[in-house]
Coordinates of C-alpha atoms and ligand atoms in Angstrom, one line a residue:
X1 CA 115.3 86.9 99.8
X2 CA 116.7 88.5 103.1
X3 CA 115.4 87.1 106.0
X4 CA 113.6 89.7 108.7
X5 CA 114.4 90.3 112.0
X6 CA 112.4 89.6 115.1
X7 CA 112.7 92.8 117.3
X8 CA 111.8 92.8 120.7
X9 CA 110.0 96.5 121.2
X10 CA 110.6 96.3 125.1
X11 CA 108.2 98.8 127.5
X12 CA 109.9 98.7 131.1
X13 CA 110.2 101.6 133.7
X14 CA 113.6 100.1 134.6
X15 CA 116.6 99.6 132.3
X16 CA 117.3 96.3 134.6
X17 CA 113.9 94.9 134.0
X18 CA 114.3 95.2 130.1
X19 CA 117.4 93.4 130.7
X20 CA 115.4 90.8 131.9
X21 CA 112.5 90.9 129.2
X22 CA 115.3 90.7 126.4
X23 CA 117.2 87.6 128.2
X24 CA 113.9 85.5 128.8
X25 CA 112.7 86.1 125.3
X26 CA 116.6 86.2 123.5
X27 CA 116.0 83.0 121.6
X28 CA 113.2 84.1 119.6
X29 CA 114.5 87.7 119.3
X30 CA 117.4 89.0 116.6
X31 CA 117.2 92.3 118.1
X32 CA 115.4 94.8 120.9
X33 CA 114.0 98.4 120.3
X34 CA 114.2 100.3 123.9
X35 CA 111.5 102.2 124.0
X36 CA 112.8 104.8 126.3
X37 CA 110.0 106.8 126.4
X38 CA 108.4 104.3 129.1
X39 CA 111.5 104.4 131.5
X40 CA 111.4 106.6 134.8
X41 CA 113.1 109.6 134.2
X42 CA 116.1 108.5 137.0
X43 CA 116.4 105.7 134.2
X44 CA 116.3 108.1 131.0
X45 CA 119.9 109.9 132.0
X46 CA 121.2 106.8 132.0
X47 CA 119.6 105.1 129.0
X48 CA 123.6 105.5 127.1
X49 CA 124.7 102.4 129.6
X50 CA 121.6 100.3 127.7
X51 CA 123.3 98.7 124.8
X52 CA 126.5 97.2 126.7
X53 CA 123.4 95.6 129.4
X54 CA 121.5 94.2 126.3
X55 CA 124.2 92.2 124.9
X56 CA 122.1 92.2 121.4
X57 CA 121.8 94.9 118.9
X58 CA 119.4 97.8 120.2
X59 CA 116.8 100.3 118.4
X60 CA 117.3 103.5 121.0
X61 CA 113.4 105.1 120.4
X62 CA 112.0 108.1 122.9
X63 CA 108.6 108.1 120.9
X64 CA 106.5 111.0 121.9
X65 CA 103.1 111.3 122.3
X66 CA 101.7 112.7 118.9
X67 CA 103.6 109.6 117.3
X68 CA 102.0 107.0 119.9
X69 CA 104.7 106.9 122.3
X70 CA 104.7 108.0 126.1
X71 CA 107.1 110.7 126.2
X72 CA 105.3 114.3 127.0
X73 CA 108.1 116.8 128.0
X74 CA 109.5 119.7 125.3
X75 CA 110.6 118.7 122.2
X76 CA 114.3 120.5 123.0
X77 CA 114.2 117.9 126.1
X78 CA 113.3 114.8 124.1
X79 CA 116.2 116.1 121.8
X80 CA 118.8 116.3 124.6
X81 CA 117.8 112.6 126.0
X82 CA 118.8 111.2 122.5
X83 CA 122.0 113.4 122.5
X84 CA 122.6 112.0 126.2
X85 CA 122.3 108.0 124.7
X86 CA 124.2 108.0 121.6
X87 CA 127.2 107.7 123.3
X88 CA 126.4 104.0 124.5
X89 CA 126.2 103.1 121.0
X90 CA 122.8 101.9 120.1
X91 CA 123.2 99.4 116.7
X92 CA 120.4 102.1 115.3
X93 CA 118.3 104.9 116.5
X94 CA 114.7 105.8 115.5
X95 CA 114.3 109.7 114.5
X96 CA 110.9 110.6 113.4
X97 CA 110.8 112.0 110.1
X98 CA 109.4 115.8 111.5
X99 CA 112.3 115.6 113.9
X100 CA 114.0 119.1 113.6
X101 CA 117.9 118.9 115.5
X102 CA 120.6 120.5 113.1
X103 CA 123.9 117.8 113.6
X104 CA 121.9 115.2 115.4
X105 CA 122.3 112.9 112.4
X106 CA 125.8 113.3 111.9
X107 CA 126.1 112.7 115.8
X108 CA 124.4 109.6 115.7
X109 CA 126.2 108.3 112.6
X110 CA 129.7 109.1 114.5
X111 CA 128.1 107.3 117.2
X112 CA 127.8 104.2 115.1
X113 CA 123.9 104.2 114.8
X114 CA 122.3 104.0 111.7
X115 CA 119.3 105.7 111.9
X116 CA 115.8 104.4 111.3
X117 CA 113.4 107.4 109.6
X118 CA 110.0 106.7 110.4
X119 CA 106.3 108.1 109.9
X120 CA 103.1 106.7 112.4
X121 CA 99.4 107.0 111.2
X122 CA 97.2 105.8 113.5
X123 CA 94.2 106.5 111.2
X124 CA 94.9 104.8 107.7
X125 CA 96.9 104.1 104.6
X126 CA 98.3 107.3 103.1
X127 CA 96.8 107.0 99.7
X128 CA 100.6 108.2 98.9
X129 CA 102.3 105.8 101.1
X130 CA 104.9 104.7 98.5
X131 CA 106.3 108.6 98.0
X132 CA 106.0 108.9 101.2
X133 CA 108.0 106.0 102.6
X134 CA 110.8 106.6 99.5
X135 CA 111.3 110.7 100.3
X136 CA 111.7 109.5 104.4
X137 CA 115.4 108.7 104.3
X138 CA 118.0 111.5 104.3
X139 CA 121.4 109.2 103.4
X140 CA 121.3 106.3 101.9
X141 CA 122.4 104.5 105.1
X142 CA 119.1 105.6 106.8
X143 CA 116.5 102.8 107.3
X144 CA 113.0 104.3 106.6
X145 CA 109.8 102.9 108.6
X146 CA 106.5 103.4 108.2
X147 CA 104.0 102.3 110.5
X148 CA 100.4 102.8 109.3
X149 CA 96.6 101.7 110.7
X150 CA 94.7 99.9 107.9
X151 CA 91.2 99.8 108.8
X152 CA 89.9 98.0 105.7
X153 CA 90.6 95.5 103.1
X154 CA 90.9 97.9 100.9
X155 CA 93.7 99.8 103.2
X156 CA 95.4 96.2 103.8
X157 CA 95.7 95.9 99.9
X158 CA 96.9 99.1 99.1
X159 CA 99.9 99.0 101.6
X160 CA 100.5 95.6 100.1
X161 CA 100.8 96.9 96.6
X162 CA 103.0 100.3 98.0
X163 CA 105.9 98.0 99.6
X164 CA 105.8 96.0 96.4
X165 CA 106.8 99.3 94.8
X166 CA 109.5 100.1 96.9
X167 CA 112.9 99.4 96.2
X168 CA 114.7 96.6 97.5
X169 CA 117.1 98.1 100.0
X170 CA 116.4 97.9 104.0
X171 CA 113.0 99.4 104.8
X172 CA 110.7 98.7 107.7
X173 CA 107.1 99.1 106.8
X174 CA 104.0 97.3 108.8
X175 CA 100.3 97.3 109.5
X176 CA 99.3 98.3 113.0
X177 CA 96.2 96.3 114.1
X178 CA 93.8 93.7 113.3
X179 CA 94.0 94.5 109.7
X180 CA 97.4 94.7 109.8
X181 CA 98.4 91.7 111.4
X182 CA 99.3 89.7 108.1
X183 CA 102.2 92.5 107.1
X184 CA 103.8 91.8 110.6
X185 CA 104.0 87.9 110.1
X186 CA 105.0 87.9 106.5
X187 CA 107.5 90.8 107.2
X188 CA 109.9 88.3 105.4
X189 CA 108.0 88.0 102.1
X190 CA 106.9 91.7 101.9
X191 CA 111.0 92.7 102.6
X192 CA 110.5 94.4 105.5
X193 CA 113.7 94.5 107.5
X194 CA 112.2 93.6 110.5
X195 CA 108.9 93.0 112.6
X196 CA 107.9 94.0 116.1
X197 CA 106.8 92.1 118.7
X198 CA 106.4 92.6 122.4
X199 CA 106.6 90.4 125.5
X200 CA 104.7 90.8 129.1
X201 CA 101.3 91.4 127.9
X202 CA 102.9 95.1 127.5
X203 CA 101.7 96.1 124.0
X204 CA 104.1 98.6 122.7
X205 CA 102.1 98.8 119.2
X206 CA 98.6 97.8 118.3
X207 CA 98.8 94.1 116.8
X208 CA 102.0 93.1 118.2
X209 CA 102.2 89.3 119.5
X210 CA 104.8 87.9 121.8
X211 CA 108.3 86.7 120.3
X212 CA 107.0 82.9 121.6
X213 CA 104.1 82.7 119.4
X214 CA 106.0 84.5 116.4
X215 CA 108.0 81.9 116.5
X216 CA 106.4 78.6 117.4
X217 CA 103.0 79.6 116.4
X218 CA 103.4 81.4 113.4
X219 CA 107.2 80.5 112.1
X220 CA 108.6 83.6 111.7
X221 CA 111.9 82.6 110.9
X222 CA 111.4 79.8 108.2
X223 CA 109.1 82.1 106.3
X224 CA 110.4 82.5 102.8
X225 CA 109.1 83.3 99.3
X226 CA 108.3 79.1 99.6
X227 CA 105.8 79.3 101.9
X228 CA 102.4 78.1 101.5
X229 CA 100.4 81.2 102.6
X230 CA 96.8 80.6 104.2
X231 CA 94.1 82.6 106.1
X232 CA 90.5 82.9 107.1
X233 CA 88.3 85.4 105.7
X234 CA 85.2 86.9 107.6
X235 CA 83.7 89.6 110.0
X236 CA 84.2 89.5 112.9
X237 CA 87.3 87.0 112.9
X238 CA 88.5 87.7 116.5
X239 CA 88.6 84.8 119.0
X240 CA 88.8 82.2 115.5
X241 CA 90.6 78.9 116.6
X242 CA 91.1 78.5 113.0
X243 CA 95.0 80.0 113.0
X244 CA 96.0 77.6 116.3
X245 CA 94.7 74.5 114.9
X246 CA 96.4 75.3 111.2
X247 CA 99.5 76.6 112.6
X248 CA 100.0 73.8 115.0
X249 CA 99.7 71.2 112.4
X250 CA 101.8 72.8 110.0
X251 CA 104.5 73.4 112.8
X252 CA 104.0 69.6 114.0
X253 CA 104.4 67.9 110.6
X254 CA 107.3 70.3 109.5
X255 CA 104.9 71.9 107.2
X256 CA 106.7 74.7 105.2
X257 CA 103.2 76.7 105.8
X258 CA 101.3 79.3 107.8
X259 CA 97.9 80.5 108.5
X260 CA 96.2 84.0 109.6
X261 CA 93.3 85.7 110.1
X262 CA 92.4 88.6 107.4
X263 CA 89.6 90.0 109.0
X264 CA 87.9 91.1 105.8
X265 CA 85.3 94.0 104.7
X266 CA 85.6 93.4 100.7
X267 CA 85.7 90.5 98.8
X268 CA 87.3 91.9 95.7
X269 CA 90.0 93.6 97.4
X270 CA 90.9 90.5 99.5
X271 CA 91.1 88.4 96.5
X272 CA 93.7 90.8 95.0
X273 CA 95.9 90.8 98.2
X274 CA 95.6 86.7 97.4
X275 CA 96.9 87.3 94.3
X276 CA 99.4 89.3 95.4
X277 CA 101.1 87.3 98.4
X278 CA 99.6 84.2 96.4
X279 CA 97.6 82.6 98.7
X280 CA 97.5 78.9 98.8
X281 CA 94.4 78.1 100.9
X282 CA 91.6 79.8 102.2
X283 CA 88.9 79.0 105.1
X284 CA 85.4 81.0 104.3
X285 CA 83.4 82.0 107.4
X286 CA 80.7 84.5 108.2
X287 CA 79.4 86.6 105.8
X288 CA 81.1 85.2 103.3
X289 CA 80.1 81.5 102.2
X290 CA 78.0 82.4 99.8
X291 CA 79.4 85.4 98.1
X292 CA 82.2 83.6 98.1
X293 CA 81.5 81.1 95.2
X294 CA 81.6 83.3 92.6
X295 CA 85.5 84.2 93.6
X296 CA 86.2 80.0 92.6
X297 CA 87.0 79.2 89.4
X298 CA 85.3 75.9 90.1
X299 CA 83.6 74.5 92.8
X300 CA 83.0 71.0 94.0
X301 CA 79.3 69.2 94.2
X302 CA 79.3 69.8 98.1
X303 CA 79.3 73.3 97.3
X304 CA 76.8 73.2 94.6
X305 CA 74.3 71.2 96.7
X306 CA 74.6 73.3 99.7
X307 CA 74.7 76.8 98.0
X308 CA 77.8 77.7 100.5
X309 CA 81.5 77.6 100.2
X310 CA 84.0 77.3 103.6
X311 CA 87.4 76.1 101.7
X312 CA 89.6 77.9 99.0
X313 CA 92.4 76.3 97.4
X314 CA 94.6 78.1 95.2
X315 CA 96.0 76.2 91.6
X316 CA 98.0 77.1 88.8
X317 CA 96.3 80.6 90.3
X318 CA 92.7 80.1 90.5
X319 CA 90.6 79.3 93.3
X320 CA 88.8 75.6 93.2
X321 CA 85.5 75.6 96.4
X322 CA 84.9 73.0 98.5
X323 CA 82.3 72.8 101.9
X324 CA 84.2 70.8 104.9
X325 CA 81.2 72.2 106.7
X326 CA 79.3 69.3 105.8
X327 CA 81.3 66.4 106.9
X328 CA 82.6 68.7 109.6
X329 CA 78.9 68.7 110.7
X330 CA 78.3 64.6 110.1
X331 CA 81.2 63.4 112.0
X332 CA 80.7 64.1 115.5
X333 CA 76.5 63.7 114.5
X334 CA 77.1 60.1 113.1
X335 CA 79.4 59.1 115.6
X336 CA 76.1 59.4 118.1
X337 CA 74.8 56.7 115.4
X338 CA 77.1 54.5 115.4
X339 CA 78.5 56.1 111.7
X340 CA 74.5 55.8 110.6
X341 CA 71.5 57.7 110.9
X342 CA 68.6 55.2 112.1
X343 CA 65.8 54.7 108.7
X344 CA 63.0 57.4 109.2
X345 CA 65.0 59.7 111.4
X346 CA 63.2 63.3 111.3
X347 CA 65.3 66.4 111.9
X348 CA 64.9 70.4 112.4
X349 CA 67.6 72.7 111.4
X350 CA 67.2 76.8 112.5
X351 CA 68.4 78.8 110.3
X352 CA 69.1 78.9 106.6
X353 CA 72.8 80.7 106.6
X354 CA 75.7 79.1 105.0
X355 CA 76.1 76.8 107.5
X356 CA 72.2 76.1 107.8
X357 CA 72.4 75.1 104.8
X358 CA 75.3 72.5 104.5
X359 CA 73.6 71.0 107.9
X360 CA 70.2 70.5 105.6
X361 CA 72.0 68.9 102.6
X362 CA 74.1 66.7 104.8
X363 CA 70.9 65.3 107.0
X364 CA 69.2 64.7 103.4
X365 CA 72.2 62.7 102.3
X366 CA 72.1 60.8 105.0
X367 CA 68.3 60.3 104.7
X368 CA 66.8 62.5 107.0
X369 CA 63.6 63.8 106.8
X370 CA 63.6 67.3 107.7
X371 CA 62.1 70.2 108.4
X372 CA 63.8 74.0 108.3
X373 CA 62.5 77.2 110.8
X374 CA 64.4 80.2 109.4
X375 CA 63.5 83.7 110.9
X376 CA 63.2 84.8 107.5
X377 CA 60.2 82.8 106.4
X378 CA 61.3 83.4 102.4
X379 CA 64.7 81.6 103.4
X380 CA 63.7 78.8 104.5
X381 CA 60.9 78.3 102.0
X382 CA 63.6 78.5 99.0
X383 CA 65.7 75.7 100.7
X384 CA 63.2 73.4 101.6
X385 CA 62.2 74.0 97.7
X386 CA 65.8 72.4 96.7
X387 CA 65.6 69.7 99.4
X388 CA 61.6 69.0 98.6
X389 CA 61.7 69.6 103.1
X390 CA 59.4 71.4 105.6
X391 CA 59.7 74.7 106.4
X392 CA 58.4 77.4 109.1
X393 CA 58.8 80.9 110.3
X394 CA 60.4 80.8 113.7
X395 CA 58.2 81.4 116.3
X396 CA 56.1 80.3 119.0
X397 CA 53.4 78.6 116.0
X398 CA 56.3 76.3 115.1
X399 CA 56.5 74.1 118.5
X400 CA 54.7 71.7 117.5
X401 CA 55.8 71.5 113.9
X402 CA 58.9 71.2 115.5
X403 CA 58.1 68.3 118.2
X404 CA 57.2 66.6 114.7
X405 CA 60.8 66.8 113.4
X406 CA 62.7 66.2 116.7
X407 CA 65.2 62.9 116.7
X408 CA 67.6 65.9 115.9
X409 CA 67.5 69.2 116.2
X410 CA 70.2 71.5 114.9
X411 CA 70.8 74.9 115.5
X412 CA 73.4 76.8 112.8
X413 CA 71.5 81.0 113.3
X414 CA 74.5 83.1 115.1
X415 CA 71.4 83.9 118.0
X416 CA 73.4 82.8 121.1
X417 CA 77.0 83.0 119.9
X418 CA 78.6 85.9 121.5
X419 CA 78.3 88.7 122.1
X420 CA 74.9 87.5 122.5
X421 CA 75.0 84.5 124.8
X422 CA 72.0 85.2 126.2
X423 CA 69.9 84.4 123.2
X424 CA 67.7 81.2 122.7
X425 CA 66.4 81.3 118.9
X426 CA 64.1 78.3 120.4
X427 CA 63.1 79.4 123.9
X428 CA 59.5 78.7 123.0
X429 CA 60.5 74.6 122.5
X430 CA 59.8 72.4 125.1
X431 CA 62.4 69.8 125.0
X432 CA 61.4 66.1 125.6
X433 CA 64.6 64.8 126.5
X434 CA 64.6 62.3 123.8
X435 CA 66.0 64.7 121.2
X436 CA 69.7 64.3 120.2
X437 CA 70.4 68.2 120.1
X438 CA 73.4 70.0 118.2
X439 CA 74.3 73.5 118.7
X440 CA 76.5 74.6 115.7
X441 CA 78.0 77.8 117.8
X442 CA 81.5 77.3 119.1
X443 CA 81.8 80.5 121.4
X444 CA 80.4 79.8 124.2
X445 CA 81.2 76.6 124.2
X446 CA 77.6 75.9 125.7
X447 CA 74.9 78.1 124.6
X448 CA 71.8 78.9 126.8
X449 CA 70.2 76.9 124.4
X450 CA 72.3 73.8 124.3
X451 CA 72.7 74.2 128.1
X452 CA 68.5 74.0 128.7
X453 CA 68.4 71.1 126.1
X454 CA 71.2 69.5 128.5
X455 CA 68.9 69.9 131.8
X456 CA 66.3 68.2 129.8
X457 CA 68.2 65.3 129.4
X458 CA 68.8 65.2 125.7
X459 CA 72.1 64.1 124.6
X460 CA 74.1 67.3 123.0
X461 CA 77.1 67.9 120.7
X462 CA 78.6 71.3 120.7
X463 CA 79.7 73.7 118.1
X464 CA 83.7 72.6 118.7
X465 CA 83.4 69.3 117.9
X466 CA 81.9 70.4 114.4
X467 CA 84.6 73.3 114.4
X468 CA 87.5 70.5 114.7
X469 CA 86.4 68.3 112.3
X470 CA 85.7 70.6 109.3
X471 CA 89.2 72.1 110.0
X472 CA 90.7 68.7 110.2
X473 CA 89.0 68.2 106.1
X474 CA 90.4 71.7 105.4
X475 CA 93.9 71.2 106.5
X476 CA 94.1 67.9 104.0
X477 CA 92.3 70.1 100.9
X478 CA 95.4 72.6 101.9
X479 CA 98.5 70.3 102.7
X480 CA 97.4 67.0 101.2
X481 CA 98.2 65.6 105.0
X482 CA 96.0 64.3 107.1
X483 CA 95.9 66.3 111.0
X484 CA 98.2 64.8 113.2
X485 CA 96.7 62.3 115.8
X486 CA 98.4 63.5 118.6
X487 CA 97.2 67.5 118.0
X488 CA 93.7 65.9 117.5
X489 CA 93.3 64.3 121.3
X490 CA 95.0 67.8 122.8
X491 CA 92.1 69.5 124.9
X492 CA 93.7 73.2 124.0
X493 CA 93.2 73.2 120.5
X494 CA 89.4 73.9 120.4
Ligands
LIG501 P1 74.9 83.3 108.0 O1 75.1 82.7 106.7 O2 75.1 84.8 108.3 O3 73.4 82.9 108.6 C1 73.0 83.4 109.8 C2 71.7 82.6 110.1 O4 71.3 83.0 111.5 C3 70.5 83.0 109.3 O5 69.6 81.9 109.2 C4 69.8 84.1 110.1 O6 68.5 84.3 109.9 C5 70.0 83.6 111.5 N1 70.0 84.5 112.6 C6 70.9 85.5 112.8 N2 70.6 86.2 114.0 C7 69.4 85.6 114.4 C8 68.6 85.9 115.5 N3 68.9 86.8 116.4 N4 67.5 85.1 115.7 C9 67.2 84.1 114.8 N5 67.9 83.9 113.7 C10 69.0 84.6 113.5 O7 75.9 82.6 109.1 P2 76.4 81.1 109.0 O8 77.7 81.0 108.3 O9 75.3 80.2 108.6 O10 76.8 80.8 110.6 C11 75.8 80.7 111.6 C12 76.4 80.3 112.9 O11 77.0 79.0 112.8 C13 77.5 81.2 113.4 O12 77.4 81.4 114.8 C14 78.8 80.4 113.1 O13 79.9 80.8 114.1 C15 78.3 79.0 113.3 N6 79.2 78.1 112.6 C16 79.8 77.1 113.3 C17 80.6 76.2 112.6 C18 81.3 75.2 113.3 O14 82.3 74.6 112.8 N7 80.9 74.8 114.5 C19 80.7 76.2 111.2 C20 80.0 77.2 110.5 C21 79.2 78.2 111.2 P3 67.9 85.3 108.8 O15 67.9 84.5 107.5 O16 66.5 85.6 109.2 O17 68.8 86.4 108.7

């Protein structure tokens, strides 16, 4: 399997200051495109001297603006700025596939350039994306590139399966965006000849990381048909910690493995990209616990208890379920216990989600008596059925019900976690101070409601520390390792 290369796609005004992005990034970079449609015109007419300044091979690119780029004079002007550089010998040069210059490819192969052939949709997946990519080039030295915007599942799946049709010679074909972000990391395994990446905080294409990250975070360069793909599936998946803690234990222990989000609209059509990249592990969050289990070809008891799955791993190609929610939730509670719940505690969980319910079946293991306030009364009436627990609407009526139930109270409904910060599912609750209270939301780290439980004196745990542990359960069920120590005590993880 060819390795891909790490391009550096760099956005200066100045040719000298993409000199200097190229030399503080050049050991995580194999190449740089210049994007030459953000230099100042005085630097334009001199964009040929570029390529001896670089001291790396270079991707010459005047993008205009109809194809995402910044350059906005004529067409016959763009034309005559890539005449003007060819001479300096760019290692390949990036023609659009409407371009329209009779003898401009010739020039550019006497030049030495090979020439990159390359389509943009910042809209979707072509439903004809294969045709399309294979009728681009016009030799058989050109490189063709496609650069498309999949917006769904479905559109992430169906640009998987096109490059899986193409042939095997050089191509460059990658998802733009959130959706995207997957093809650009496993450029290597989906034969793409290279992946972008920019530097500065100066995005030169939606979903482009830095070449640091590519590399240490996610690495790039030891990804091969060997390596353990995993991900998280879930809406919304932006801000997850999930891909930091992963990748940084894989990268510490030397893990041949890496991890990324797959922000993720259909079940079905994810589980086919699975099969299709064969996915080795896979962390469940939000909407998707439940729906989830019937994706498993088995699942463990935690899952059957608690009605919600949070961990896929992949065997002999078929998903086994397990919840790390659970423990993930009991650790950090326990360890306010000494490892032991005191006889007769009484405990309220809000909500009856996924997560609600792993919090209720892990109290009840540990012998809690408890009671569960769901916002949809028929919710929480069905789960204290399987637990034989209390149960009430939330509202004001509950307080007291509640103050009943209080040596722990835990809250697992999304009121709170941003974008809605604000929120306090239990504003009507008059703490004692005496409670031990647990807010399951990681984001903020302190909710308004864990904050006013705080000012009342109650000792509180917060979402992270649940958030750490369960991913701590998860990376064994995916490596068979436990998470290194050392990553475990570093504040920047969660
Ligand atoms: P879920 O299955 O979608 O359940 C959502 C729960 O929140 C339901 O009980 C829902 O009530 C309730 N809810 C939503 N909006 C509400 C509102 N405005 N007021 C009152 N109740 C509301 O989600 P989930 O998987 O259980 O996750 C819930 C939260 O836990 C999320 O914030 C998630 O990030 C967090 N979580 C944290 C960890 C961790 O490791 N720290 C692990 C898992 C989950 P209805 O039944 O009435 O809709």
């Amino acid at each position: 399997m060819k390795k891909s290369l790490i391009c550096l796609s760099v956005a200066e005004k100045t040719l000298s200051e993409a000199v200097k992005t190229i030399n503080e990034n050049k050991k995580y970079i194999d190449c740089a495109e210049l994007r030459a449609d953000f230099l100042v015109p005085q630097e334009l007419v001199k964009a040929n001297k570029f390529p001896k300044m670089a001291g790396i091979p270079v991707i010459f690119t005047l993008r205009k603006s109809a194809d995402g780029g910044q350059f906005v004079g004529t067409e016959t002007d763009r034309i005559s700025f890539i005449r003007k550089a060819l001479p300096g010998r760019y290692s390949y040069i990036d023609l659009e596939e409407g371009i329209v210059a009779p003898g401009l490819d010739a020039e550019a192969e006497t030049a030495g350039s090979r020439i990159i052939r390359s389509f943009h949709d910042f809209n979707g997946v072509p439903s004809d994306l294969a045709q399309r990519i294979r009728a681009l080039p016009r030799s058989s030295r050109e490189i063709p590139k496609a650069a498309v915007m999949p917006v769904s599942t479905s559109d992430l799946m169906r640009l998987i399966l096109a490059v899986r049709e193409m042939p095997q010679s050089d191509k460059i074909v990658l998802g733009m965006g959130a959706v995207g972000f997957p093809t650009r990391v496993l450029a290597t395994i989906l034969g793409s000849f290279l992946s972008y990446v920019s530097a500065n905080g100066r995005l030169a294409a939606p979903g482009h990381v830095d070449p640091e990250t590519m590399n240490t975070l996610y690495g790039f360069r030891s990804i091969s048909e060997s390596t353990s793909v995993c991900g998280i599936i879930g809406s919304p998946l932006a801000g997850s910690r999930s891909p930091l803690i992963h990748n940084r234990g894989f990268r510490m222990l030397g893990i041949d493995a890496v991890y990324l989000p797959f922000p993720t609209d259909n079940l079905g059509d994810f589980f086919e990209i699975a099969r299709l990249i064969r996915m080795k592990g896979v962390s469940v969050t939000i909407p998707y616990k439940e729906e989830v289990i019937r994706f498993a070809r088995e699942v463990d008891r935690s899952v059957r208890e608690a009605g919600a799955c949070n961990t896929l791993v992949c065997r002999n190609g078929e998903f086994f379920g397990y919840n790390t929610d659970i423990d993930g939730f009991l650790a950090p509670l326990l360890g306010r216990f000494s490892g032991k719940l005191p006889a007769g505690t009484r405990a309220t969980v809000v909500g009856a989600g996924g997560a609600g319910k792993a919090c209720v079946y892990g109290l009840a293991r540990e012998g809690a008596k408890v009671l569960i306030v769901n916002r949809t009364e028929e919710k929480a009436r069905e789960l204290a059925a399987r637990y034989g627990c209390e149960w009430s609407g939330l509202g004001e009526g509950c307080d007291r019900k509640i103050a009943a139930y209080s040596d722990v109270i835990v809250q697992t409904t999304s009121a709170g976690m941003e974008p809605n910060e604000g929120e306090d599912p239990l504003s009507f609750y008059k703490f004692k101070g005496t409670e031990v209270v647990f807010d399951i939301v990681y984001k903020p780290p302190v909710t308004a409601f864990l904050s006013r439980a705080q000012k009342a004196g109650c000792r509180v745990i917060m979402g992270k520390e649940m958030l750490r542990d369960q991913a701590y359960i998860q990376f064994k069920h995916f490596t068979g390792r436990e998470f290194p120590q050392e990553l475990k005590d570093d504040p920047s993880l969660v």
